[in-house]
């Protein structure tokens, strides 16, 4: 019999649920990083649940529904105790083509409820724990999008409302409509843009941060090499930070971080995740492990304590704004309310 263990927990804002201090981002099991092993993906979700991870993050557009169906299968085949503790965080709104392209976002109230109906069916559940539009629809007031999710909450189909890549002003407008549990946004040693306005605003409003990209899509994991060949369709093949001179400069930063990690007897990835954890009890990092060994390494970050000297050494190795290149290609940056 499998015994589910427990991990440290954190609250998603003042109104959201209590979750494991690290969540599992499942996107890479279905999309954007080349082929994934289905059996290993499910085994990784099972291992995460068994270790005490309770937060599973997905999007209805990850593999056009593939990721939600994968999570459904993983939960159905997991031990009951682990399954009952699992919380689903779902992003919606991205419009896709058959070929896999992105054509925009739809935050209209009717679309919100349509997306939710399909997600509930694919996940095989009667509710979604945290529901959020993946990118703010510039053509629909955020009040209307959040209002539609609030109606889903009232109907019992959704438990909590989240946001994704929203700027400070949008946070305020959304929070005036309904309680917002958390903002999902990229935050890592080399992506610290939220620290100026967005993070203080979220804290003022009691909104938690679910930090994705804490290893910057593997760039600061300690495992990415200068000569690595990416599979066709891998997002990193067009990500500015993985191109040419940018990649060289960014991996130089990783080499400096590695020296700090080795002096502490931990891995580069554990150091980067522990740094994200150290930024505040209101921050829950998502780790995008697709394999059990990477998951085990990531969970090891929970045992890493960074003191003032460690944090100073990390800051010296990787100063704020040291990254070379934007975090998304220009066309995708245009969709980020958080960058405007």
mmCIF file of C-alpha atoms in Angstrom:
data_model
loop_
_atom_site.group_PDB
_atom_site.id
_atom_site.type_symbol
_atom_site.label_atom_id
_atom_site.label_comp_id
_atom_site.label_asym_id
_atom_site.label_seq_id
_atom_site.Cartn_x
_atom_site.Cartn_y
_atom_site.Cartn_z
ATOM 1 C CA UNK A 1 0.000 0.000 0.000
ATOM 2 C CA UNK A 2 1.316 3.432 -0.973
ATOM 3 C CA UNK A 3 1.507 5.976 1.814
ATOM 4 C CA UNK A 4 1.200 9.596 0.805
ATOM 5 C CA UNK A 5 3.645 11.841 2.613
ATOM 6 C CA UNK A 6 3.220 15.531 3.335
ATOM 7 C CA UNK A 7 5.175 18.582 2.293
ATOM 8 C CA UNK A 8 5.344 22.088 3.743
ATOM 9 C CA UNK A 9 2.280 24.072 2.712
ATOM 10 C CA UNK A 10 1.493 27.627 1.696
ATOM 11 C CA UNK A 11 -1.741 29.524 1.132
ATOM 12 C CA UNK A 12 -2.668 30.917 -2.254
ATOM 13 C CA UNK A 13 -3.433 34.426 -1.081
ATOM 14 C CA UNK A 14 -5.803 35.284 1.736
ATOM 15 C CA UNK A 15 -8.840 33.705 0.076
ATOM 16 C CA UNK A 16 -7.323 30.743 -1.781
ATOM 17 C CA UNK A 17 -6.653 27.141 -0.805
ATOM 18 C CA UNK A 18 -3.725 25.755 1.150
ATOM 19 C CA UNK A 19 -1.413 23.878 -1.213
ATOM 20 C CA UNK A 20 1.957 22.151 -1.163
ATOM 21 C CA UNK A 21 4.840 24.650 -1.149
ATOM 22 C CA UNK A 22 5.831 23.378 -4.597
ATOM 23 C CA UNK A 23 3.319 22.642 -7.344
ATOM 24 C CA UNK A 24 3.739 20.488 -10.439
ATOM 25 C CA UNK A 25 3.426 22.259 -13.778
ATOM 26 C CA UNK A 26 2.267 19.629 -16.259
ATOM 27 C CA UNK A 27 2.505 21.520 -19.570
ATOM 28 C CA UNK A 28 5.723 19.894 -20.754
ATOM 29 C CA UNK A 29 4.095 16.466 -20.565
ATOM 30 C CA UNK A 30 1.932 17.417 -23.538
ATOM 31 C CA UNK A 31 3.366 20.369 -25.412
ATOM 32 C CA UNK A 32 6.102 22.835 -26.301
ATOM 33 C CA UNK A 33 9.198 20.877 -25.241
ATOM 34 C CA UNK A 34 9.247 18.069 -27.802
ATOM 35 C CA UNK A 35 8.020 14.529 -27.357
ATOM 36 C CA UNK A 36 7.123 13.376 -23.853
ATOM 37 C CA UNK A 37 6.849 9.828 -22.534
ATOM 38 C CA UNK A 38 3.219 9.233 -21.516
ATOM 39 C CA UNK A 39 3.970 6.416 -19.072
ATOM 40 C CA UNK A 40 6.783 8.408 -17.439
ATOM 41 C CA UNK A 41 4.566 11.503 -17.280
ATOM 42 C CA UNK A 42 1.864 9.611 -15.393
ATOM 43 C CA UNK A 43 4.487 7.990 -13.160
ATOM 44 C CA UNK A 44 5.862 11.462 -12.413
ATOM 45 C CA UNK A 45 2.419 12.784 -11.449
ATOM 46 C CA UNK A 46 1.927 9.737 -9.226
ATOM 47 C CA UNK A 47 5.347 10.287 -7.626
ATOM 48 C CA UNK A 48 4.498 13.948 -7.024
ATOM 49 C CA UNK A 49 1.197 13.081 -5.385
ATOM 50 C CA UNK A 50 2.866 10.382 -3.299
ATOM 51 C CA UNK A 51 5.502 12.887 -2.148
ATOM 52 C CA UNK A 52 2.767 15.250 -0.980
ATOM 53 C CA UNK A 53 2.439 17.619 -3.941
ATOM 54 C CA UNK A 54 -1.191 18.751 -4.041
ATOM 55 C CA UNK A 55 -1.198 21.417 -6.785
ATOM 56 C CA UNK A 56 -1.347 20.253 -10.412
ATOM 57 C CA UNK A 57 -1.203 23.051 -12.977
ATOM 58 C CA UNK A 58 -2.462 22.690 -16.539
ATOM 59 C CA UNK A 59 -4.141 24.526 -19.404
ATOM 60 C CA UNK A 60 -6.953 23.383 -21.638
ATOM 61 C CA UNK A 61 -4.815 24.307 -24.658
ATOM 62 C CA UNK A 62 -1.773 22.239 -23.626
ATOM 63 C CA UNK A 63 -1.791 19.725 -26.450
ATOM 64 C CA UNK A 64 -5.378 20.815 -27.224
ATOM 65 C CA UNK A 65 -6.856 18.928 -24.282
ATOM 66 C CA UNK A 66 -4.176 16.236 -24.108
ATOM 67 C CA UNK A 67 -2.806 17.497 -20.794
ATOM 68 C CA UNK A 68 -6.166 17.520 -19.045
ATOM 69 C CA UNK A 69 -6.854 13.975 -20.235
ATOM 70 C CA UNK A 70 -3.395 12.936 -19.012
ATOM 71 C CA UNK A 71 -4.108 14.385 -15.567
ATOM 72 C CA UNK A 72 -7.496 12.649 -15.585
ATOM 73 C CA UNK A 73 -5.781 9.304 -16.215
ATOM 74 C CA UNK A 74 -3.112 9.965 -13.598
ATOM 75 C CA UNK A 75 -5.691 10.879 -10.956
ATOM 76 C CA UNK A 76 -7.944 7.923 -11.783
ATOM 77 C CA UNK A 77 -5.040 5.532 -11.320
ATOM 78 C CA UNK A 78 -3.571 7.185 -8.216
ATOM 79 C CA UNK A 79 -4.235 5.988 -4.660
ATOM 80 C CA UNK A 80 -7.475 7.437 -3.299
ATOM 81 C CA UNK A 81 -5.807 9.461 -0.543
ATOM 82 C CA UNK A 82 -3.475 11.217 -2.980
ATOM 83 C CA UNK A 83 -6.237 11.771 -5.507
ATOM 84 C CA UNK A 84 -8.516 13.370 -2.944
ATOM 85 C CA UNK A 85 -5.834 15.868 -1.903
ATOM 86 C CA UNK A 86 -5.017 16.931 -5.460
ATOM 87 C CA UNK A 87 -6.047 20.406 -6.574
ATOM 88 C CA UNK A 88 -6.326 21.378 -10.239
ATOM 89 C CA UNK A 89 -5.261 24.805 -11.503
ATOM 90 C CA UNK A 90 -6.500 25.326 -15.059
ATOM 91 C CA UNK A 91 -5.771 28.061 -17.591
ATOM 92 C CA UNK A 92 -8.176 28.722 -20.453
ATOM 93 C CA UNK A 93 -8.765 31.170 -23.268
ATOM 94 C CA UNK A 94 -5.990 30.459 -25.769
ATOM 95 C CA UNK A 95 -7.230 29.937 -29.320
ATOM 96 C CA UNK A 96 -5.353 27.313 -31.343
ATOM 97 C CA UNK A 97 -5.121 26.049 -34.909
ATOM 98 C CA UNK A 98 -5.040 22.429 -36.060
ATOM 99 C CA UNK A 99 -1.346 22.925 -36.791
ATOM 100 C CA UNK A 100 -0.725 24.070 -33.213
ATOM 101 C CA UNK A 101 -0.501 27.804 -33.760
ATOM 102 C CA UNK A 102 -1.888 30.421 -31.384
ATOM 103 C CA UNK A 103 -4.367 32.928 -32.793
ATOM 104 C CA UNK A 104 -5.372 34.960 -29.739
ATOM 105 C CA UNK A 105 -7.379 34.756 -26.525
ATOM 106 C CA UNK A 106 -11.094 34.778 -25.759
ATOM 107 C CA UNK A 107 -12.281 36.111 -22.412
ATOM 108 C CA UNK A 108 -15.959 36.659 -23.253
ATOM 109 C CA UNK A 109 -18.295 35.347 -20.527
ATOM 110 C CA UNK A 110 -19.937 32.811 -22.860
ATOM 111 C CA UNK A 111 -16.517 31.551 -23.918
ATOM 112 C CA UNK A 112 -15.367 31.277 -20.289
ATOM 113 C CA UNK A 113 -18.269 28.978 -19.478
ATOM 114 C CA UNK A 114 -17.777 27.002 -22.676
ATOM 115 C CA UNK A 115 -14.085 26.414 -21.925
ATOM 116 C CA UNK A 116 -14.971 25.333 -18.373
ATOM 117 C CA UNK A 117 -17.547 22.812 -19.567
ATOM 118 C CA UNK A 118 -14.979 21.101 -21.777
ATOM 119 C CA UNK A 119 -12.292 21.129 -19.088
ATOM 120 C CA UNK A 120 -14.590 19.547 -16.506
ATOM 121 C CA UNK A 121 -15.386 16.773 -18.977
ATOM 122 C CA UNK A 122 -11.754 16.117 -19.884
ATOM 123 C CA UNK A 123 -10.593 16.206 -16.257
ATOM 124 C CA UNK A 124 -13.427 13.916 -15.201
ATOM 125 C CA UNK A 125 -14.308 16.050 -12.204
ATOM 126 C CA UNK A 126 -17.248 18.138 -11.032
ATOM 127 C CA UNK A 127 -15.158 21.205 -10.188
ATOM 128 C CA UNK A 128 -11.929 23.027 -11.004
ATOM 129 C CA UNK A 129 -10.037 24.271 -7.965
ATOM 130 C CA UNK A 130 -8.466 27.400 -9.488
ATOM 131 C CA UNK A 131 -9.559 28.757 -12.871
ATOM 132 C CA UNK A 132 -7.848 31.551 -14.779
ATOM 133 C CA UNK A 133 -7.611 33.045 -18.237
ATOM 134 C CA UNK A 134 -4.136 32.343 -19.627
ATOM 135 C CA UNK A 135 -3.670 35.855 -20.983
ATOM 136 C CA UNK A 136 -5.865 38.881 -20.429
ATOM 137 C CA UNK A 137 -8.099 39.372 -23.480
ATOM 138 C CA UNK A 138 -7.507 42.994 -24.544
ATOM 139 C CA UNK A 139 -10.917 43.104 -26.227
ATOM 140 C CA UNK A 140 -12.905 42.094 -23.140
ATOM 141 C CA UNK A 141 -12.865 44.018 -19.852
ATOM 142 C CA UNK A 142 -11.266 41.890 -17.148
ATOM 143 C CA UNK A 143 -14.340 42.619 -15.017
ATOM 144 C CA UNK A 144 -16.468 40.614 -17.469
ATOM 145 C CA UNK A 145 -14.068 37.662 -17.617
ATOM 146 C CA UNK A 146 -13.673 37.499 -13.834
ATOM 147 C CA UNK A 147 -17.403 38.000 -13.389
ATOM 148 C CA UNK A 148 -18.060 34.928 -15.516
ATOM 149 C CA UNK A 149 -15.666 32.843 -13.418
ATOM 150 C CA UNK A 150 -17.383 34.191 -10.291
ATOM 151 C CA UNK A 151 -20.669 32.838 -11.661
ATOM 152 C CA UNK A 152 -18.979 29.446 -12.123
ATOM 153 C CA UNK A 153 -17.874 29.658 -8.480
ATOM 154 C CA UNK A 154 -21.420 30.424 -7.414
ATOM 155 C CA UNK A 155 -22.657 27.431 -9.397
ATOM 156 C CA UNK A 156 -20.088 25.133 -7.751
ATOM 157 C CA UNK A 157 -18.101 24.397 -10.915
ATOM 158 C CA UNK A 158 -15.042 26.393 -9.797
ATOM 159 C CA UNK A 159 -13.673 26.873 -6.280
ATOM 160 C CA UNK A 160 -11.286 29.830 -6.678
ATOM 161 C CA UNK A 161 -10.472 32.523 -9.228
ATOM 162 C CA UNK A 162 -6.937 33.094 -10.456
ATOM 163 C CA UNK A 163 -5.238 35.347 -12.987
ATOM 164 C CA UNK A 164 -2.235 34.848 -15.251
ATOM 165 C CA UNK A 165 0.353 37.360 -16.467
ATOM 166 C CA UNK A 166 -1.824 40.288 -15.352
ATOM 167 C CA UNK A 167 -0.409 43.721 -14.567
ATOM 168 C CA UNK A 168 -0.930 45.688 -11.362
ATOM 169 C CA UNK A 169 -3.859 47.753 -12.665
ATOM 170 C CA UNK A 170 -5.629 44.630 -13.932
ATOM 171 C CA UNK A 171 -5.131 42.978 -10.541
ATOM 172 C CA UNK A 172 -6.917 45.880 -8.872
ATOM 173 C CA UNK A 173 -9.799 45.853 -11.328
ATOM 174 C CA UNK A 174 -10.229 42.088 -11.046
ATOM 175 C CA UNK A 175 -10.062 42.088 -7.246
ATOM 176 C CA UNK A 176 -12.834 44.703 -7.146
ATOM 177 C CA UNK A 177 -15.163 42.180 -8.825
ATOM 178 C CA UNK A 178 -14.453 39.022 -6.826
ATOM 179 C CA UNK A 179 -11.818 37.502 -4.509
ATOM 180 C CA UNK A 180 -8.677 36.547 -6.464
ATOM 181 C CA UNK A 181 -6.696 33.662 -4.993
ATOM 182 C CA UNK A 182 -3.486 33.969 -6.966
ATOM 183 C CA UNK A 183 -1.650 35.402 -9.923
ATOM 184 C CA UNK A 184 0.274 32.913 -12.009
ATOM 185 C CA UNK A 185 3.271 34.668 -13.518
ATOM 186 C CA UNK A 186 6.835 33.971 -14.522
ATOM 187 C CA UNK A 187 9.237 34.611 -11.667
ATOM 188 C CA UNK A 188 12.782 33.361 -11.364
ATOM 189 C CA UNK A 189 16.322 34.506 -10.721
ATOM 190 C CA UNK A 190 16.466 35.798 -14.295
ATOM 191 C CA UNK A 191 12.838 36.986 -14.589
ATOM 192 C CA UNK A 192 12.274 39.464 -11.783
ATOM 193 C CA UNK A 193 10.051 42.021 -13.450
ATOM 194 C CA UNK A 194 7.188 41.476 -11.000
ATOM 195 C CA UNK A 195 9.192 42.864 -8.092
ATOM 196 C CA UNK A 196 8.659 46.538 -8.980
ATOM 197 C CA UNK A 197 4.862 46.900 -9.167
ATOM 198 C CA UNK A 198 3.063 43.585 -9.588
ATOM 199 C CA UNK A 199 4.295 41.754 -6.480
ATOM 200 C CA UNK A 200 3.690 44.694 -4.102
ATOM 201 C CA UNK A 201 0.199 45.143 -5.556
ATOM 202 C CA UNK A 202 -0.595 41.447 -5.184
ATOM 203 C CA UNK A 203 0.548 41.556 -1.562
ATOM 204 C CA UNK A 204 -1.510 44.658 -0.873
ATOM 205 C CA UNK A 205 -4.588 42.898 -2.254
ATOM 206 C CA UNK A 206 -3.920 39.546 -0.541
ATOM 207 C CA UNK A 207 -3.304 37.748 -3.837
ATOM 208 C CA UNK A 208 -0.799 34.893 -3.836
ATOM 209 C CA UNK A 209 1.809 34.250 -6.524
ATOM 210 C CA UNK A 210 2.072 30.953 -8.356
ATOM 211 C CA UNK A 211 5.507 31.293 -9.944
ATOM 212 C CA UNK A 212 6.098 29.446 -13.187
ATOM 213 C CA UNK A 213 9.386 29.299 -15.071
ATOM 214 C CA UNK A 214 11.428 29.161 -11.853
ATOM 215 C CA UNK A 215 14.087 27.287 -13.841
ATOM 216 C CA UNK A 216 13.426 29.438 -16.917
ATOM 217 C CA UNK A 217 12.368 26.467 -19.071
ATOM 218 C CA UNK A 218 15.448 24.537 -18.046
ATOM 219 C CA UNK A 219 17.861 27.368 -18.853
ATOM 220 C CA UNK A 220 18.963 27.779 -15.223
ATOM 221 C CA UNK A 221 18.433 24.151 -14.215
ATOM 222 C CA UNK A 222 22.097 23.287 -14.499
ATOM 223 C CA UNK A 223 21.248 20.625 -17.082
ATOM 224 C CA UNK A 224 21.075 22.738 -20.254
ATOM 225 C CA UNK A 225 24.260 22.729 -22.329
ATOM 226 C CA UNK A 226 25.564 25.091 -24.986
ATOM 227 C CA UNK A 227 25.584 22.375 -27.652
ATOM 228 C CA UNK A 228 22.156 20.912 -26.929
ATOM 229 C CA UNK A 229 20.039 20.244 -30.012
ATOM 230 C CA UNK A 230 16.351 20.938 -29.488
ATOM 231 C CA UNK A 231 13.595 18.766 -30.907
ATOM 232 C CA UNK A 232 11.355 20.166 -33.660
ATOM 233 C CA UNK A 233 8.530 22.203 -32.132
ATOM 234 C CA UNK A 234 10.422 22.871 -28.890
ATOM 235 C CA UNK A 235 9.429 26.359 -27.740
ATOM 236 C CA UNK A 236 13.002 27.075 -26.726
ATOM 237 C CA UNK A 237 14.008 26.965 -30.378
ATOM 238 C CA UNK A 238 12.436 30.399 -30.807
ATOM 239 C CA UNK A 239 12.828 31.743 -27.273
ATOM 240 C CA UNK A 240 15.186 34.748 -27.301
ATOM 241 C CA UNK A 241 17.084 33.612 -24.218
ATOM 242 C CA UNK A 242 18.113 30.373 -25.924
ATOM 243 C CA UNK A 243 19.513 32.001 -29.067
ATOM 244 C CA UNK A 244 23.161 32.523 -30.019
ATOM 245 C CA UNK A 245 25.030 35.015 -27.894
ATOM 246 C CA UNK A 246 22.088 35.291 -25.491
ATOM 247 C CA UNK A 247 22.397 31.592 -24.663
ATOM 248 C CA UNK A 248 26.138 31.918 -24.102
ATOM 249 C CA UNK A 249 25.701 34.873 -21.757
ATOM 250 C CA UNK A 250 22.869 33.202 -19.841
ATOM 251 C CA UNK A 251 24.760 29.961 -19.373
ATOM 252 C CA UNK A 252 27.701 32.010 -18.089
ATOM 253 C CA UNK A 253 25.324 33.158 -15.337
ATOM 254 C CA UNK A 254 24.428 29.527 -14.661
ATOM 255 C CA UNK A 255 28.111 28.662 -14.309
ATOM 256 C CA UNK A 256 28.410 31.359 -11.649
ATOM 257 C CA UNK A 257 25.323 30.039 -9.904
ATOM 258 C CA UNK A 258 26.785 26.528 -10.057
ATOM 259 C CA UNK A 259 29.760 27.675 -8.015
ATOM 260 C CA UNK A 260 27.390 28.917 -5.293
ATOM 261 C CA UNK A 261 25.390 25.679 -5.400
ATOM 262 C CA UNK A 262 28.444 23.436 -5.229
ATOM 263 C CA UNK A 263 29.802 25.362 -2.254
ATOM 264 C CA UNK A 264 26.531 24.573 -0.494
ATOM 265 C CA UNK A 265 26.466 20.931 -1.602
ATOM 266 C CA UNK A 266 23.254 21.218 -3.599
ATOM 267 C CA UNK A 267 22.378 21.346 -7.295
ATOM 268 C CA UNK A 268 21.893 24.405 -9.474
ATOM 269 C CA UNK A 269 18.186 23.630 -9.882
ATOM 270 C CA UNK A 270 17.711 23.250 -6.132
ATOM 271 C CA UNK A 271 19.430 26.584 -5.561
ATOM 272 C CA UNK A 272 17.217 28.370 -8.099
ATOM 273 C CA UNK A 273 14.032 26.832 -6.679
ATOM 274 C CA UNK A 274 15.090 27.525 -3.096
ATOM 275 C CA UNK A 275 15.704 31.157 -4.080
ATOM 276 C CA UNK A 276 12.130 31.408 -5.407
ATOM 277 C CA UNK A 277 10.807 29.818 -2.211
ATOM 278 C CA UNK A 278 12.784 32.330 -0.144
ATOM 279 C CA UNK A 279 11.049 35.320 -1.716
ATOM 280 C CA UNK A 280 8.004 35.004 0.507
ATOM 281 C CA UNK A 281 5.505 32.601 2.032
ATOM 282 C CA UNK A 282 2.939 33.881 -0.468
ATOM 283 C CA UNK A 283 4.909 32.469 -3.415
ATOM 284 C CA UNK A 284 4.323 28.895 -4.600
ATOM 285 C CA UNK A 285 6.794 27.860 -7.307
ATOM 286 C CA UNK A 286 5.687 25.449 -10.014
ATOM 287 C CA UNK A 287 8.262 22.905 -11.173
ATOM 288 C CA UNK A 288 7.843 21.542 -14.671
ATOM 289 C CA UNK A 289 9.383 18.115 -14.100
ATOM 290 C CA UNK A 290 8.494 15.561 -16.765
ATOM 291 C CA UNK A 291 10.504 12.744 -15.189
ATOM 292 C CA UNK A 292 10.692 11.286 -11.714
ATOM 293 C CA UNK A 293 14.401 12.019 -11.309
ATOM 294 C CA UNK A 294 13.906 15.702 -12.117
ATOM 295 C CA UNK A 295 10.942 15.803 -9.736
ATOM 296 C CA UNK A 296 13.006 14.302 -6.928
ATOM 297 C CA UNK A 297 15.734 16.876 -7.516
ATOM 298 C CA UNK A 298 13.195 19.722 -7.449
ATOM 299 C CA UNK A 299 11.547 18.510 -4.247
ATOM 300 C CA UNK A 300 14.986 18.462 -2.662
ATOM 301 C CA UNK A 301 14.910 22.255 -2.814
ATOM 302 C CA UNK A 302 12.450 22.198 0.087
ATOM 303 C CA UNK A 303 15.293 20.970 2.292
ATOM 304 C CA UNK A 304 17.628 23.802 1.249
ATOM 305 C CA UNK A 305 17.866 26.751 3.627
ATOM 306 C CA UNK A 306 19.398 29.911 2.232
ATOM 307 C CA UNK A 307 20.847 32.300 4.795
ATOM 308 C CA UNK A 308 21.721 35.939 4.211
ATOM 309 C CA UNK A 309 25.207 35.055 2.971
ATOM 310 C CA UNK A 310 23.815 32.497 0.531
ATOM 311 C CA UNK A 311 21.287 34.976 -0.841
ATOM 312 C CA UNK A 312 23.993 37.605 -1.238
ATOM 313 C CA UNK A 313 26.172 35.118 -3.127
ATOM 314 C CA UNK A 314 23.263 34.207 -5.409
ATOM 315 C CA UNK A 315 22.529 37.892 -6.083
ATOM 316 C CA UNK A 316 26.192 38.479 -6.900
ATOM 317 C CA UNK A 317 26.240 35.519 -9.279
ATOM 318 C CA UNK A 318 22.980 36.396 -11.001
ATOM 319 C CA UNK A 319 22.105 40.067 -10.513
ATOM 320 C CA UNK A 320 18.606 41.296 -11.274
ATOM 321 C CA UNK A 321 18.215 42.152 -14.981
ATOM 322 C CA UNK A 322 21.313 40.120 -15.850
ATOM 323 C CA UNK A 323 19.506 37.853 -18.332
ATOM 324 C CA UNK A 324 20.175 38.302 -22.027
ATOM 325 C CA UNK A 325 17.051 38.340 -24.184
ATOM 326 C CA UNK A 326 13.334 38.737 -23.531
ATOM 327 C CA UNK A 327 11.406 35.914 -21.887
ATOM 328 C CA UNK A 328 9.147 35.416 -24.936
ATOM 329 C CA UNK A 329 9.412 36.215 -28.654
ATOM 330 C CA UNK A 330 8.190 39.719 -29.491
ATOM 331 C CA UNK A 331 4.782 38.613 -30.802
ATOM 332 C CA UNK A 332 4.034 36.724 -27.571
ATOM 333 C CA UNK A 333 5.319 39.543 -25.376
ATOM 334 C CA UNK A 334 2.577 41.684 -26.904
ATOM 335 C CA UNK A 335 -0.032 39.397 -25.271
ATOM 336 C CA UNK A 336 1.381 39.935 -21.767
ATOM 337 C CA UNK A 337 -0.708 42.413 -19.778
ATOM 338 C CA UNK A 338 2.011 42.150 -17.144
ATOM 339 C CA UNK A 339 4.533 43.766 -19.499
ATOM 340 C CA UNK A 340 2.429 46.783 -20.458
#
